[in-house]
Coordinates of C-alpha atoms (C1' of nucleotides) in Angstrom, one line a residue:
Chain A
M995 CA 16.9 20.6 3.2
A996 CA 17.1 21.9 -0.9
K997 CA 16.2 19.3 -2.7
T998 CA 14.4 15.7 -1.5
S999 CA 13.1 15.9 -5.2
N1000 CA 13.7 12.0 -6.7
T1001 CA 13.0 13.3 -9.8
L1002 CA 17.2 14.6 -9.3
F1003 CA 17.4 11.2 -8.2
A1004 CA 16.1 9.6 -11.4
V1005 CA 17.5 11.1 -13.7
L1006 CA 21.3 10.5 -12.2
G1007 CA 20.8 6.8 -11.3
V1008 CA 20.4 6.7 -15.6
L1009 CA 23.3 9.2 -16.3
T1010 CA 24.8 6.0 -14.0
K1011 CA 24.5 3.7 -16.4
G1012 CA 26.1 6.1 -18.9
P1013 CA 26.3 8.8 -20.7
C1014 CA 22.8 10.3 -22.0
S1015 CA 21.3 12.8 -23.8
G1016 CA 17.5 13.9 -22.7
Y1017 CA 16.0 12.3 -24.8
D1018 CA 18.0 8.9 -23.8
I1019 CA 16.9 9.8 -20.6
R1020 CA 12.9 9.7 -21.3
K1021 CA 14.0 6.4 -22.9
H1022 CA 15.4 4.7 -20.4
F1023 CA 11.6 5.8 -18.6
S1024 CA 9.5 4.5 -20.9
E1025 CA 10.5 1.4 -21.0
S1026 CA 13.2 -0.3 -18.7
L1027 CA 12.1 1.9 -16.3
R1028 CA 7.4 2.7 -17.1
H1029 CA 6.7 -0.1 -14.8
F1030 CA 8.0 1.4 -11.5
W1031 CA 8.6 5.4 -12.4
S1032 CA 8.5 7.3 -15.0
E1033 CA 9.3 11.8 -15.6
S1034 CA 8.3 13.3 -18.8
Y1035 CA 9.7 16.7 -21.2
G1036 CA 9.3 18.6 -19.2
Q1037 CA 11.5 16.7 -15.1
I1038 CA 13.8 15.5 -17.5
Y1039 CA 15.8 18.8 -19.1
P1040 CA 15.2 20.9 -16.1
A1041 CA 16.3 18.3 -13.9
L1042 CA 19.8 17.3 -16.4
K1043 CA 20.1 21.9 -15.8
E1044 CA 19.6 22.0 -12.8
I1045 CA 22.1 17.8 -12.0
V1046 CA 24.9 20.4 -15.0
A1047 CA 24.5 23.3 -12.0
Q1048 CA 25.1 20.8 -8.4
G1049 CA 28.6 19.4 -10.8
Y1050 CA 27.1 15.9 -11.3
A1051 CA 27.1 15.7 -14.8
A1052 CA 29.1 17.8 -17.5
E1053 CA 28.3 17.9 -20.7
V1054 CA 30.5 15.4 -22.6
S1055 CA 30.9 15.9 -26.7
Y1056 CA 31.7 13.2 -29.1
P1057 CA 32.7 15.4 -32.1
N1058 CA 32.6 12.2 -33.9
H1059 CA 28.8 12.1 -34.6
S1060 CA 29.2 16.0 -34.8
R1061 CA 24.5 16.2 -34.2
K1062 CA 22.2 18.7 -32.6
Q1063 CA 22.5 15.8 -29.6
K1064 CA 23.6 16.9 -26.3
K1065 CA 25.0 14.0 -24.1
Y1066 CA 25.8 14.5 -20.4
E1067 CA 28.5 12.3 -18.5
I1068 CA 28.1 11.6 -14.2
T1069 CA 30.8 13.2 -12.4
N1070 CA 33.2 11.9 -9.4
A1071 CA 30.5 13.9 -7.4
G1072 CA 27.5 12.9 -9.2
L1073 CA 28.1 8.8 -8.4
E1074 CA 28.3 9.9 -4.9
H1075 CA 25.9 11.6 -4.5
F1076 CA 23.3 8.9 -5.9
S1077 CA 25.2 6.1 -3.7
T1078 CA 24.4 8.6 -0.2
W1079 CA 20.7 8.5 -1.8
L1080 CA 21.1 4.9 -2.3
A1081 CA 21.3 3.6 0.5
S1082 CA 18.8 6.5 2.7
P1083 CA 15.2 5.3 3.6
V1084 CA 12.7 5.4 1.5
N1085 CA 9.4 7.6 1.9
P1086 CA 6.0 6.1 2.4
L1087 CA 4.8 5.8 -1.4
N1088 CA 1.6 7.9 -2.1
Y1089 CA -0.5 4.9 -3.5
R1090 CA -3.6 6.0 -5.3
D1091 CA -6.1 3.5 -6.9
E1092 CA -8.7 4.3 -9.0
L1093 CA -10.2 1.3 -9.3
L1094 CA -9.4 0.3 -5.1
L1095 CA -11.7 3.3 -5.4
R1096 CA -14.0 1.9 -7.5
V1097 CA -15.0 -1.2 -5.7
F1098 CA -15.0 0.9 -2.4
F1099 CA -17.5 3.3 -2.9
A1100 CA -19.9 0.9 -5.2
R1101 CA -22.7 -0.5 -3.7
P1102 CA -25.0 -3.5 -5.6
K1103 CA -26.9 -2.3 -8.3
D1104 CA -23.1 -1.2 -9.3
A1105 CA -22.5 -4.5 -9.1
P1106 CA -21.8 -5.2 -13.8
A1107 CA -20.1 -1.8 -14.4
L1108 CA -17.8 -3.1 -11.4
A1109 CA -17.5 -6.2 -12.8
A1110 CA -17.0 -5.1 -16.7
L1111 CA -14.0 -2.8 -14.9
F1112 CA -12.4 -6.1 -13.3
E1113 CA -12.5 -8.3 -17.0
R1114 CA -10.7 -5.0 -18.7
E1115 CA -7.9 -5.3 -15.1
Q1116 CA -8.1 -9.2 -16.1
T1117 CA -7.2 -8.6 -19.7
D1118 CA -4.7 -5.8 -19.3
L1119 CA -2.8 -7.8 -16.6
T1120 CA -2.5 -10.3 -18.4
Q1121 CA -0.4 -8.9 -21.0
S1122 CA 1.9 -6.9 -18.6
I1123 CA 2.7 -10.8 -16.9
A1124 CA 3.2 -11.9 -20.7
A1125 CA 5.5 -9.0 -21.2
Y1126 CA 7.2 -9.1 -17.8
K1127 CA 8.3 -13.7 -18.3
Q1128 CA 10.0 -11.9 -22.2
Q1129 CA 12.1 -9.5 -20.1
E1130 CA 13.8 -12.4 -18.4
A1131 CA 13.9 -14.2 -21.4
E1132 CA 16.1 -11.0 -22.4
L1133 CA 17.8 -10.2 -19.6
L1134 CA 19.8 -13.5 -19.7
L1135 CA 21.3 -12.3 -22.1
H1136 CA 22.4 -10.1 -19.6
K1137 CA 23.5 -12.7 -16.6
H1138 CA 27.8 -12.4 -16.3
Q1139 CA 26.4 -8.7 -15.3
E1140 CA 27.0 -7.4 -12.1
Q1141 CA 24.0 -5.1 -12.6
Y1142 CA 22.1 -8.9 -12.5
P1143 CA 21.0 -10.2 -9.6
F1144 CA 19.2 -6.2 -9.2
W1145 CA 17.7 -5.8 -12.1
S1146 CA 15.9 -9.7 -12.2
L1147 CA 14.6 -7.7 -8.8
T1148 CA 12.8 -5.6 -9.9
L1149 CA 11.2 -7.8 -12.9
R1150 CA 10.5 -10.7 -10.0
Y1151 CA 8.3 -8.2 -8.2
G1152 CA 6.3 -6.6 -11.3
L1153 CA 5.6 -10.7 -12.4
L1154 CA 4.8 -11.6 -8.2
S1155 CA 2.4 -8.4 -8.5
S1156 CA 0.9 -8.6 -11.8
E1157 CA -0.3 -12.1 -10.5
T1158 CA -1.6 -11.3 -7.1
R1159 CA -4.0 -8.3 -8.2
L1160 CA -4.5 -10.9 -11.6
Q1161 CA -5.7 -13.1 -8.2
W1162 CA -7.9 -10.5 -7.3
C1163 CA -9.5 -9.8 -9.8
R1164 CA -10.6 -13.2 -10.3
E1165 CA -12.0 -13.2 -6.7
A1166 CA -13.6 -10.3 -7.6
L1167 CA -15.2 -11.3 -10.8
L1168 CA -16.6 -14.8 -8.9
L1169 CA -17.1 -12.8 -6.1
L1170 CA -18.9 -10.1 -8.3
A1171 CA -21.7 -12.7 -9.6
R1172 CA -22.8 -13.7 -6.8
I1173 CA -24.7 -10.1 -6.0
P1174 CA -26.5 -8.4 -8.2
D1175 CA -29.5 -10.6 -8.5
E1176 CA -30.6 -11.1 -4.3
D1177 CA -30.3 -6.8 -4.4
R1178 CA -32.3 -4.5 -6.1
K1179 CA -34.0 -2.5 -3.0
G1180 CA -33.5 1.4 -3.1
E1181 CA -33.9 1.9 -6.9
T1182 CA -35.7 5.5 -7.1
K1183 CA -36.8 4.2 -10.9
Chain B
M1001 CA -13.8 17.8 -20.8
A1002 CA -14.0 20.5 -18.1
K1003 CA -12.6 17.8 -15.3
T1004 CA -10.8 14.5 -15.1
S1005 CA -10.5 15.0 -11.3
N1006 CA -9.7 12.4 -9.1
T1007 CA -9.6 14.1 -6.6
L1008 CA -13.5 15.9 -6.9
F1009 CA -15.2 12.0 -7.1
A1010 CA -13.7 11.3 -5.1
V1011 CA -14.7 13.5 -1.9
L1012 CA -18.2 13.3 -3.9
G1013 CA -17.9 8.8 -2.5
V1014 CA -17.3 9.3 0.3
L1015 CA -20.1 11.9 -0.1
T1016 CA -22.3 8.6 -0.9
K1017 CA -21.5 7.5 2.3
G1018 CA -22.9 10.4 4.2
P1019 CA -23.5 14.1 4.9
C1020 CA -19.7 15.0 6.1
S1021 CA -17.8 18.0 7.5
G1022 CA -14.1 18.6 5.3
Y1023 CA -12.7 17.1 8.9
D1024 CA -14.8 14.1 8.0
I1025 CA -14.3 13.6 5.3
R1026 CA -10.5 14.1 6.0
K1027 CA -10.1 11.5 8.0
H1028 CA -12.6 9.0 6.5
F1029 CA -9.1 9.9 4.0
S1030 CA -6.8 9.0 6.6
E1031 CA -8.5 5.1 8.2
S1032 CA -10.5 3.5 5.6
L1033 CA -9.2 5.0 2.4
R1034 CA -6.0 5.4 3.1
H1035 CA -3.9 2.7 1.4
F1036 CA -4.9 3.3 -1.3
W1037 CA -6.6 6.9 -1.5
S1038 CA -5.5 10.0 0.3
E1039 CA -6.4 14.2 0.3
S1040 CA -5.2 16.6 2.4
Y1041 CA -7.0 19.6 2.9
G1042 CA -5.9 22.3 1.1
Q1043 CA -7.6 19.7 -1.7
I1044 CA -10.9 18.6 0.1
Y1045 CA -11.8 22.2 1.1
P1046 CA -12.0 23.7 -2.8
A1047 CA -13.4 20.6 -3.8
L1048 CA -16.0 20.9 -1.8
K1049 CA -16.4 24.4 -2.6
E1050 CA -16.3 23.2 -6.3
I1051 CA -19.7 20.0 -5.9
V1052 CA -21.2 22.2 -4.3
A1053 CA -21.2 25.6 -7.3
Q1054 CA -21.8 22.1 -9.7
G1055 CA -24.3 20.6 -7.0
Y1056 CA -23.4 18.3 -7.1
A1057 CA -24.1 18.3 -2.9
A1058 CA -25.6 20.8 -0.6
E1059 CA -25.0 22.2 2.9
V1060 CA -27.1 21.0 5.5
S1061 CA -27.9 22.8 8.8
Y1062 CA -28.5 20.9 12.1
P1063 CA -30.3 23.0 13.9
N1064 CA -29.6 20.8 17.0
H1065 CA -25.5 21.5 17.7
S1066 CA -24.8 24.4 16.5
R1067 CA -21.0 24.4 16.1
K1068 CA -18.8 25.7 13.8
Q1069 CA -19.1 22.8 11.0
K1070 CA -20.2 22.1 8.5
K1071 CA -22.7 20.0 6.7
Y1072 CA -22.4 19.0 3.0
E1073 CA -24.9 16.8 1.6
I1074 CA -24.8 14.3 -1.6
T1075 CA -28.2 15.8 -4.1
N1076 CA -29.6 13.2 -6.3
A1077 CA -27.6 15.5 -9.9
G1078 CA -24.6 14.1 -7.4
L1079 CA -25.4 10.7 -6.9
E1080 CA -26.1 10.2 -10.8
H1081 CA -22.8 12.0 -11.3
F1082 CA -21.1 9.2 -9.2
S1083 CA -22.6 6.1 -9.9
T1084 CA -21.1 7.7 -14.3
W1085 CA -18.0 8.6 -12.7
L1086 CA -17.5 5.2 -10.8
A1087 CA -18.5 2.5 -14.2
S1088 CA -16.3 4.8 -16.7
P1089 CA -12.6 2.9 -17.5
V1090 CA -9.7 3.6 -15.1
N1091 CA -7.2 6.0 -15.8
P1092 CA -3.8 3.9 -16.5
L1093 CA -2.4 4.1 -12.7
N1094 CA 1.0 5.6 -12.8
Y1095 CA 3.1 4.4 -10.4
R1096 CA 6.3 5.2 -8.5
D1097 CA 8.6 2.9 -6.9
E1098 CA 11.5 4.3 -3.7
L1099 CA 12.3 1.5 -3.6
L1100 CA 12.9 -0.4 -6.5
L1101 CA 13.8 2.8 -8.0
R1102 CA 17.7 2.0 -5.8
V1103 CA 16.7 -2.0 -6.8
F1104 CA 16.9 -0.6 -10.3
F1105 CA 20.4 1.5 -9.8
A1106 CA 21.9 -0.1 -7.5
R1107 CA 25.0 -2.1 -7.9
P1108 CA 27.1 -4.7 -5.5
K1109 CA 29.4 -2.5 -2.8
D1110 CA 24.9 -1.2 -2.3
A1111 CA 24.7 -4.5 -1.1
P1112 CA 24.5 -3.9 2.6
A1113 CA 22.8 -0.7 1.9
L1114 CA 20.3 -2.0 0.4
A1115 CA 19.4 -5.2 2.7
A1116 CA 18.8 -1.9 5.2
L1117 CA 16.6 -1.5 3.7
F1118 CA 14.4 -4.6 2.6
E1119 CA 14.5 -4.6 6.6
R1120 CA 13.0 -2.2 6.7
E1121 CA 10.4 -2.4 4.1
Q1122 CA 9.3 -5.8 5.8
T1123 CA 9.0 -4.5 9.4
D1124 CA 6.6 -1.8 7.8
L1125 CA 4.5 -4.8 5.6
T1126 CA 4.0 -6.7 8.7
Q1127 CA 2.9 -4.2 10.6
S1128 CA 0.0 -3.2 8.0
I1129 CA -0.3 -6.8 7.9
A1130 CA -1.1 -6.5 11.4
A1131 CA -3.7 -4.2 10.5
Y1132 CA -4.8 -5.3 7.9
K1133 CA -5.7 -8.0 9.5
Q1134 CA -7.3 -6.0 12.8
Q1135 CA -8.8 -4.2 10.1
E1136 CA -10.6 -7.2 8.2
A1137 CA -12.3 -8.9 11.8
E1138 CA -13.9 -5.3 12.3
L1139 CA -15.6 -5.7 9.4
L1140 CA -17.5 -8.4 10.8
L1141 CA -19.4 -6.3 12.9
H1142 CA -20.0 -4.7 9.0
K1143 CA -20.6 -8.0 7.9
H1144 CA -24.7 -8.1 6.5
Q1145 CA -24.9 -4.0 5.6
E1146 CA -24.9 -3.7 1.4
Q1147 CA -21.9 -2.9 1.1
Y1148 CA -20.0 -4.9 3.2
P1149 CA -18.3 -6.8 0.5
F1150 CA -17.8 -4.1 -1.6
W1151 CA -15.4 -2.7 1.3
S1152 CA -14.2 -6.9 2.0
L1153 CA -12.6 -6.8 -1.3
T1154 CA -10.4 -4.1 -0.8
L1155 CA -9.4 -4.7 2.2
R1156 CA -8.6 -8.6 0.9
Y1157 CA -6.2 -6.8 -1.1
G1158 CA -4.4 -4.6 0.6
L1159 CA -3.9 -8.2 2.2
L1160 CA -2.0 -9.8 -0.5
S1161 CA -0.1 -6.5 -1.7
S1162 CA 1.4 -6.8 0.9
E1163 CA 1.9 -10.3 1.4
T1164 CA 3.8 -11.1 -1.9
R1165 CA 5.1 -8.0 -1.6
L1166 CA 6.4 -9.3 1.5
Q1167 CA 7.6 -12.6 0.4
W1168 CA 9.7 -11.3 -2.7
C1169 CA 12.1 -8.5 0.4
R1170 CA 12.2 -11.8 2.2
E1171 CA 13.8 -13.9 -1.8
A1172 CA 15.6 -10.4 -2.2
L1173 CA 17.6 -10.6 0.7
L1174 CA 18.6 -14.6 0.4
L1175 CA 19.7 -13.0 -3.0
L1176 CA 21.6 -10.0 -1.5
A1177 CA 23.4 -12.7 1.5
R1178 CA 25.1 -14.3 -1.8
I1179 CA 26.5 -10.9 -3.3
P1180 CA 28.3 -8.8 -1.3
D1181 CA 31.7 -11.0 -0.8
E1182 CA 32.2 -11.8 -4.9
D1183 CA 32.6 -8.1 -5.9
R1184 CA 34.9 -6.0 -4.3
K1185 CA 36.0 -4.7 -8.6
G1186 CA 36.7 -1.3 -9.4
E1187 CA 36.6 0.6 -6.1
T1188 CA 39.0 3.6 -6.6
K1189 CA 40.5 4.0 -2.4
Chain C
dA504 C1' 10.4 16.7 -51.7
dT505 C1' 7.8 14.7 -47.8
dA506 C1' 7.2 12.0 -43.8
dC507 C1' 8.4 10.3 -39.7
dC508 C1' 11.3 10.3 -36.5
dC509 C1' 15.0 12.1 -33.5
dA510 C1' 16.1 15.6 -30.4
dT511 C1' 16.1 20.4 -27.7
dG512 C1' 13.5 22.9 -25.2
dT513 C1' 10.0 25.8 -22.6
dA514 C1' 4.7 28.1 -21.2
dA515 C1' 1.6 27.2 -18.9
dA516 C1' -1.8 24.7 -16.6
dA517 C1' -2.9 20.9 -12.9
dA518 C1' -2.6 18.4 -9.1
dG519 C1' 0.1 17.9 -4.6
dT520 C1' 1.7 19.6 0.2
dT521 C1' 2.3 22.0 3.5
dA522 C1' 2.1 24.9 7.0
dC523 C1' -0.1 28.5 8.9
dA524 C1' -3.9 31.2 10.6
dT525 C1' -8.0 31.0 12.9
dG526 C1' -11.4 29.8 16.5
dA527 C1' -14.7 26.6 19.0
dT528 C1' -15.3 22.8 21.9
dT529 C1' -14.0 19.3 25.2
dA530 C1' -12.5 16.3 29.4
dG531 C1' -9.2 16.7 32.9
Chain D
dC860 C1' -7.3 26.8 33.7
dT861 C1' -5.6 24.9 29.8
dA862 C1' -4.9 20.7 27.0
dA863 C1' -6.1 18.4 23.7
dT864 C1' -9.4 18.0 19.6
dC865 C1' -11.9 19.9 16.5
dA866 C1' -13.2 22.9 12.6
dT867 C1' -12.1 25.1 8.4
dG868 C1' -9.6 27.7 5.1
dT869 C1' -6.2 29.6 2.6
dA870 C1' -1.4 31.0 0.3
dA871 C1' 2.8 29.3 -1.4
dC872 C1' 5.5 26.3 -3.2
dT873 C1' 6.4 21.9 -5.4
dT874 C1' 5.3 18.4 -8.0
dT875 C1' 3.8 17.4 -12.8
dT876 C1' 1.4 16.7 -17.5
dT877 C1' 0.9 18.5 -21.5
dA878 C1' 1.0 21.3 -25.1
dC879 C1' 2.7 23.5 -28.4
dA880 C1' 7.8 25.5 -31.2
dT881 C1' 11.4 24.7 -33.1
dG882 C1' 14.6 22.2 -36.1
dG883 C1' 18.3 18.3 -37.5
dG884 C1' 18.3 13.6 -39.9
dT885 C1' 17.1 9.9 -42.7
dA886 C1' 14.4 6.8 -45.8
dT887 C1' 11.3 7.1 -49.9

DNA sequence: ATACCCATGTAAAAAGTTACATGATTAG
DNA sequence: CTAATCATGTAACTTTTTACATGGGTAT
């Protein structure tokens, strides 16, 4: 198969929402999509070139504002290609979690250091939960758009999974609090 | 900075559990660590070479079974290097979720296709939840090891997060069931 | 004018996967 | 004897990030 690359589809996906420049696309990734997807310029511009080469989008010019900006518009072929991808099976995600990695290898002597990492994680999660809630409120303005239920589902997942992880951090801190003092064996110092 | 590479630390981490060959390390990644970390041979063997070059592990030979196998043992310098890493701040994880990506770009006409993806996800999650529960039972055999609480925490996270995602799939399917019929506008066919 | 964002793009490096070549050992 | 598994390693490729070069537009 030629290209399974998700980058191409992610970029094409943004174009389904309307004509965009590379810069606009980047903004989408670092704003509404940042919680579950991102792409850097180094991926976006080459992907746009490829998408145009395959006839899934075309450059459009708006004579009004003759900026340096290039906008791309998805073609019918592009829309169809995207729909097909959307219905295709998802690849198993390969998840890499640095915090879990540290926990897995930790020993009693690492408990205080781990606790500090968990506390940091807690404050980060608390912030993102607040952000999700605010975004949910903002999203209500689009309540009557046909895409509303889908956008709302992605936000909902962000919220649920962050709350679960926060809860887990709390459990972990309780557990860690019971470890450090009883174990001081195997010290060489 | 020379190397922030997590691969080096992940491999070193496995070595903290005891002398291992590259093959053994691979097995660790595809067994106990698979839910939050993985490395391929193409990463592991070069990483081992690098680790030895930096003096964090050394090749050991067991004259008994003169196999083709090379085992590596972590050095004191390696243990210290690893502890330092363990206490260092975690990098923000860049999470990419193909299912969320599809949901975000979906429109009412895609509802049936999405529902199929969610159902697939449900069965996968149900399986991993069962696997987590079985692993929890097996882990009880190591209840008195000093690393038990940490291993148990990583399993616990796997279980909680899978259950949350499963719950979200159920909500999504209910929501999707209410979409498809009311929306048939904008069809060109 | 000068600073700051908008905007496009690329080169180089780093990270990671895949597929293969090679051969030893073990179980049936 | 044969198949499966153990075991090491690498080359080629894909993917992704990072850092830079370049310059237009706009507000102070």
